[in-house]
């Protein structure tokens, strides 16, 4: 668990990290450089879930050696599927990271949410739903690895 007191937000106890795959952790189905060591570092503190429609069919192969759980959504209404997944985990203890329209509802539901500007861009819906926007997934994960950075960004 990551426990951080954020002035104006209160004490945040993050137990779960929920991540979109394509556009957030991966581009064209391939895990982005620098992600593995960050996920390994966070796996000792958080339950990590990748929630995806798996457009390229590669997510399991890309992360099978990491201590993460993969939840493949049925094709169709990924927005509702991601939101339902977050709601199963106690949203007040979740940090969610994504970049697309179908991530906006889960970002809005999570206690702490980050929108990532990646190779696929960032949807306006995800941007508006997030607490923080970062220029890369590495920067977003580093905010959790170094939570005082997170505190600096979110305090009021």
PDB file of C-alpha atoms in Angstrom:
ATOM      1  CA  UNK A   1       0.000   0.000   0.000  1.00  0.00           C
ATOM      2  CA  UNK A   2       1.061   3.578  -0.644  1.00  0.00           C
ATOM      3  CA  UNK A   3      -0.124   5.848   2.138  1.00  0.00           C
ATOM      4  CA  UNK A   4       0.139   9.574   1.529  1.00  0.00           C
ATOM      5  CA  UNK A   5      -1.476  12.543   3.214  1.00  0.00           C
ATOM      6  CA  UNK A   6      -2.377  15.180   0.621  1.00  0.00           C
ATOM      7  CA  UNK A   7      -3.418  18.572   2.023  1.00  0.00           C
ATOM      8  CA  UNK A   8      -6.916  19.342   0.799  1.00  0.00           C
ATOM      9  CA  UNK A   9      -7.521  15.745  -0.300  1.00  0.00           C
ATOM     10  CA  UNK A  10      -6.816  13.895   2.932  1.00  0.00           C
ATOM     11  CA  UNK A  11      -5.105  10.625   3.681  1.00  0.00           C
ATOM     12  CA  UNK A  12      -4.938   8.476   0.542  1.00  0.00           C
ATOM     13  CA  UNK A  13      -4.325   4.779   1.000  1.00  0.00           C
ATOM     14  CA  UNK A  14      -3.704   3.334  -2.436  1.00  0.00           C
ATOM     15  CA  UNK A  15      -3.878  -0.463  -2.551  1.00  0.00           C
ATOM     16  CA  UNK A  16      -4.547  -1.062  -6.251  1.00  0.00           C
ATOM     17  CA  UNK A  17      -3.173   0.362  -9.467  1.00  0.00           C
ATOM     18  CA  UNK A  18      -5.405  -0.076 -12.519  1.00  0.00           C
ATOM     19  CA  UNK A  19      -3.810   0.531 -15.899  1.00  0.00           C
ATOM     20  CA  UNK A  20      -5.041   0.703 -19.455  1.00  0.00           C
ATOM     21  CA  UNK A  21      -2.743  -1.173 -21.844  1.00  0.00           C
ATOM     22  CA  UNK A  22      -2.680   0.168 -25.420  1.00  0.00           C
ATOM     23  CA  UNK A  23      -1.967   3.865 -25.513  1.00  0.00           C
ATOM     24  CA  UNK A  24      -0.908   3.881 -21.865  1.00  0.00           C
ATOM     25  CA  UNK A  25       1.569   1.044 -21.176  1.00  0.00           C
ATOM     26  CA  UNK A  26       2.005  -0.024 -24.777  1.00  0.00           C
ATOM     27  CA  UNK A  27       2.034   1.239 -28.341  1.00  0.00           C
ATOM     28  CA  UNK A  28       0.762  -1.051 -31.096  1.00  0.00           C
ATOM     29  CA  UNK A  29       0.610  -3.900 -28.587  1.00  0.00           C
ATOM     30  CA  UNK A  30       4.257  -3.594 -27.490  1.00  0.00           C
ATOM     31  CA  UNK A  31       5.201  -2.641 -23.931  1.00  0.00           C
ATOM     32  CA  UNK A  32       6.962   0.725 -23.846  1.00  0.00           C
ATOM     33  CA  UNK A  33      10.590   1.022 -22.802  1.00  0.00           C
ATOM     34  CA  UNK A  34      11.208   1.594 -19.105  1.00  0.00           C
ATOM     35  CA  UNK A  35       7.862   0.204 -17.929  1.00  0.00           C
ATOM     36  CA  UNK A  36       9.052  -3.169 -16.610  1.00  0.00           C
ATOM     37  CA  UNK A  37      11.351  -1.886 -13.829  1.00  0.00           C
ATOM     38  CA  UNK A  38       8.709   0.580 -12.670  1.00  0.00           C
ATOM     39  CA  UNK A  39       5.981  -2.068 -12.512  1.00  0.00           C
ATOM     40  CA  UNK A  40       8.352  -4.376 -10.642  1.00  0.00           C
ATOM     41  CA  UNK A  41       9.093  -1.634  -8.115  1.00  0.00           C
ATOM     42  CA  UNK A  42       5.397  -0.892  -7.573  1.00  0.00           C
ATOM     43  CA  UNK A  43       4.344  -4.558  -7.386  1.00  0.00           C
ATOM     44  CA  UNK A  44       5.866  -4.837  -3.912  1.00  0.00           C
ATOM     45  CA  UNK A  45       3.469  -2.127  -2.674  1.00  0.00           C
ATOM     46  CA  UNK A  46       0.356  -2.401  -4.839  1.00  0.00           C
ATOM     47  CA  UNK A  47      -1.904  -4.905  -6.523  1.00  0.00           C
ATOM     48  CA  UNK A  48      -1.467  -4.071 -10.195  1.00  0.00           C
ATOM     49  CA  UNK A  49      -4.207  -4.727 -12.734  1.00  0.00           C
ATOM     50  CA  UNK A  50      -4.135  -4.198 -16.478  1.00  0.00           C
ATOM     51  CA  UNK A  51      -7.651  -3.753 -17.811  1.00  0.00           C
ATOM     52  CA  UNK A  52      -7.874  -3.873 -21.589  1.00  0.00           C
ATOM     53  CA  UNK A  53      -9.797  -4.980 -24.646  1.00  0.00           C
ATOM     54  CA  UNK A  54      -6.395  -6.279 -25.852  1.00  0.00           C
ATOM     55  CA  UNK A  55      -6.794  -4.898 -29.365  1.00  0.00           C
ATOM     56  CA  UNK A  56      -3.517  -6.450 -30.552  1.00  0.00           C
ATOM     57  CA  UNK A  57      -3.862  -9.725 -28.621  1.00  0.00           C
ATOM     58  CA  UNK A  58      -0.458  -9.272 -26.998  1.00  0.00           C
ATOM     59  CA  UNK A  59      -1.027  -8.152 -23.413  1.00  0.00           C
ATOM     60  CA  UNK A  60      -0.510 -11.535 -21.729  1.00  0.00           C
ATOM     61  CA  UNK A  61       2.744 -12.197 -23.587  1.00  0.00           C
ATOM     62  CA  UNK A  62       4.019  -8.702 -22.807  1.00  0.00           C
ATOM     63  CA  UNK A  63       3.444  -8.913 -19.032  1.00  0.00           C
ATOM     64  CA  UNK A  64       3.494 -12.630 -18.154  1.00  0.00           C
ATOM     65  CA  UNK A  65       6.862 -12.249 -16.382  1.00  0.00           C
ATOM     66  CA  UNK A  66       5.639  -9.340 -14.243  1.00  0.00           C
ATOM     67  CA  UNK A  67       3.662  -9.503 -11.012  1.00  0.00           C
ATOM     68  CA  UNK A  68       0.472  -8.044 -12.528  1.00  0.00           C
ATOM     69  CA  UNK A  69      -3.022  -9.343 -13.153  1.00  0.00           C
ATOM     70  CA  UNK A  70      -4.625  -8.999 -16.584  1.00  0.00           C
ATOM     71  CA  UNK A  71      -8.349  -8.491 -17.047  1.00  0.00           C
ATOM     72  CA  UNK A  72      -9.458  -8.742 -20.672  1.00  0.00           C
ATOM     73  CA  UNK A  73     -12.712  -6.959 -21.371  1.00  0.00           C
ATOM     74  CA  UNK A  74     -15.265  -8.271 -23.827  1.00  0.00           C
ATOM     75  CA  UNK A  75     -15.396  -6.250 -27.022  1.00  0.00           C
ATOM     76  CA  UNK A  76     -18.161  -3.719 -27.004  1.00  0.00           C
ATOM     77  CA  UNK A  77     -18.589  -1.404 -24.069  1.00  0.00           C
ATOM     78  CA  UNK A  78     -15.082  -1.137 -22.655  1.00  0.00           C
ATOM     79  CA  UNK A  79     -15.982   2.070 -20.800  1.00  0.00           C
ATOM     80  CA  UNK A  80     -18.548   0.299 -18.632  1.00  0.00           C
ATOM     81  CA  UNK A  81     -16.281  -2.730 -18.238  1.00  0.00           C
ATOM     82  CA  UNK A  82     -13.413  -0.624 -16.895  1.00  0.00           C
ATOM     83  CA  UNK A  83     -15.724   1.258 -14.538  1.00  0.00           C
ATOM     84  CA  UNK A  84     -17.249  -1.987 -13.235  1.00  0.00           C
ATOM     85  CA  UNK A  85     -13.760  -3.360 -12.621  1.00  0.00           C
ATOM     86  CA  UNK A  86     -12.729  -0.279 -10.587  1.00  0.00           C
ATOM     87  CA  UNK A  87     -15.940  -0.473  -8.562  1.00  0.00           C
ATOM     88  CA  UNK A  88     -15.098  -4.069  -7.534  1.00  0.00           C
ATOM     89  CA  UNK A  89     -11.825  -2.884  -5.981  1.00  0.00           C
ATOM     90  CA  UNK A  90     -13.054  -0.166  -3.593  1.00  0.00           C
ATOM     91  CA  UNK A  91     -12.438   2.963  -5.707  1.00  0.00           C
ATOM     92  CA  UNK A  92     -11.273   4.960  -2.678  1.00  0.00           C
ATOM     93  CA  UNK A  93      -8.149   2.772  -2.614  1.00  0.00           C
ATOM     94  CA  UNK A  94      -7.453   2.828  -6.367  1.00  0.00           C
ATOM     95  CA  UNK A  95      -5.112   4.798  -8.578  1.00  0.00           C
ATOM     96  CA  UNK A  96      -6.069   4.528 -12.263  1.00  0.00           C
ATOM     97  CA  UNK A  97      -4.033   5.527 -15.306  1.00  0.00           C
ATOM     98  CA  UNK A  98      -5.269   5.770 -18.895  1.00  0.00           C
ATOM     99  CA  UNK A  99      -5.408   7.898 -22.023  1.00  0.00           C
ATOM    100  CA  UNK A 100      -8.557   7.142 -24.014  1.00  0.00           C
ATOM    101  CA  UNK A 101     -12.233   7.982 -24.076  1.00  0.00           C
ATOM    102  CA  UNK A 102     -12.974   4.526 -22.683  1.00  0.00           C
ATOM    103  CA  UNK A 103     -10.764   5.286 -19.660  1.00  0.00           C
ATOM    104  CA  UNK A 104     -12.601   8.447 -18.562  1.00  0.00           C
ATOM    105  CA  UNK A 105     -15.196   6.734 -16.346  1.00  0.00           C
ATOM    106  CA  UNK A 106     -12.583   4.666 -14.492  1.00  0.00           C
ATOM    107  CA  UNK A 107     -10.384   7.751 -14.062  1.00  0.00           C
ATOM    108  CA  UNK A 108     -13.306   9.653 -12.627  1.00  0.00           C
ATOM    109  CA  UNK A 109     -14.147   6.815 -10.189  1.00  0.00           C
ATOM    110  CA  UNK A 110     -10.626   6.257  -8.817  1.00  0.00           C
ATOM    111  CA  UNK A 111      -9.343   8.106  -5.755  1.00  0.00           C
ATOM    112  CA  UNK A 112      -6.281   9.243  -7.693  1.00  0.00           C
ATOM    113  CA  UNK A 113      -6.272   9.260 -11.468  1.00  0.00           C
ATOM    114  CA  UNK A 114      -3.705  10.115 -14.092  1.00  0.00           C
ATOM    115  CA  UNK A 115      -4.103  10.759 -17.784  1.00  0.00           C
ATOM    116  CA  UNK A 116      -1.087  10.051 -19.961  1.00  0.00           C
ATOM    117  CA  UNK A 117      -0.164  11.852 -23.164  1.00  0.00           C
ATOM    118  CA  UNK A 118       1.435   9.039 -25.142  1.00  0.00           C
ATOM    119  CA  UNK A 119       2.074   7.993 -28.725  1.00  0.00           C
ATOM    120  CA  UNK A 120      -1.665   7.625 -29.304  1.00  0.00           C
ATOM    121  CA  UNK A 121      -2.412  11.020 -27.768  1.00  0.00           C
ATOM    122  CA  UNK A 122      -4.828  11.805 -24.957  1.00  0.00           C
ATOM    123  CA  UNK A 123      -8.584  12.116 -25.298  1.00  0.00           C
ATOM    124  CA  UNK A 124     -10.227  15.230 -23.933  1.00  0.00           C
ATOM    125  CA  UNK A 125     -12.633  13.058 -21.911  1.00  0.00           C
ATOM    126  CA  UNK A 126      -9.726  11.315 -20.161  1.00  0.00           C
ATOM    127  CA  UNK A 127      -7.972  14.635 -19.606  1.00  0.00           C
ATOM    128  CA  UNK A 128     -11.042  16.155 -17.948  1.00  0.00           C
ATOM    129  CA  UNK A 129     -11.619  13.082 -15.737  1.00  0.00           C
ATOM    130  CA  UNK A 130      -8.066  12.883 -14.376  1.00  0.00           C
ATOM    131  CA  UNK A 131      -6.516  14.486 -11.305  1.00  0.00           C
ATOM    132  CA  UNK A 132      -3.123  14.714 -13.021  1.00  0.00           C
ATOM    133  CA  UNK A 133      -1.867  14.681 -16.599  1.00  0.00           C
ATOM    134  CA  UNK A 134       1.653  13.491 -17.375  1.00  0.00           C
ATOM    135  CA  UNK A 135       3.671  13.540 -20.554  1.00  0.00           C
ATOM    136  CA  UNK A 136       4.528   9.831 -20.282  1.00  0.00           C
ATOM    137  CA  UNK A 137       3.551   6.654 -18.482  1.00  0.00           C
ATOM    138  CA  UNK A 138       7.035   6.589 -16.941  1.00  0.00           C
ATOM    139  CA  UNK A 139       6.351   9.966 -15.338  1.00  0.00           C
ATOM    140  CA  UNK A 140       2.965   8.757 -14.057  1.00  0.00           C
ATOM    141  CA  UNK A 141       4.437   5.603 -12.503  1.00  0.00           C
ATOM    142  CA  UNK A 142       7.273   7.642 -10.985  1.00  0.00           C
ATOM    143  CA  UNK A 143       4.682   9.745  -9.130  1.00  0.00           C
ATOM    144  CA  UNK A 144       3.692   6.557  -7.305  1.00  0.00           C
ATOM    145  CA  UNK A 145       7.271   5.384  -6.791  1.00  0.00           C
ATOM    146  CA  UNK A 146       8.133   8.818  -5.356  1.00  0.00           C
ATOM    147  CA  UNK A 147       4.830   9.819  -3.702  1.00  0.00           C
ATOM    148  CA  UNK A 148       6.060  13.187  -2.416  1.00  0.00           C
ATOM    149  CA  UNK A 149       5.918  14.282  -6.070  1.00  0.00           C
ATOM    150  CA  UNK A 150       2.282  13.240  -6.091  1.00  0.00           C
ATOM    151  CA  UNK A 151       1.663  15.217  -2.917  1.00  0.00           C
ATOM    152  CA  UNK A 152       3.254  18.310  -4.439  1.00  0.00           C
ATOM    153  CA  UNK A 153       1.026  18.121  -7.493  1.00  0.00           C
ATOM    154  CA  UNK A 154      -2.298  17.414  -5.760  1.00  0.00           C
ATOM    155  CA  UNK A 155      -2.168  19.497  -2.594  1.00  0.00           C
ATOM    156  CA  UNK A 156      -4.407  22.526  -2.421  1.00  0.00           C
TER     157      UNK A 156
END
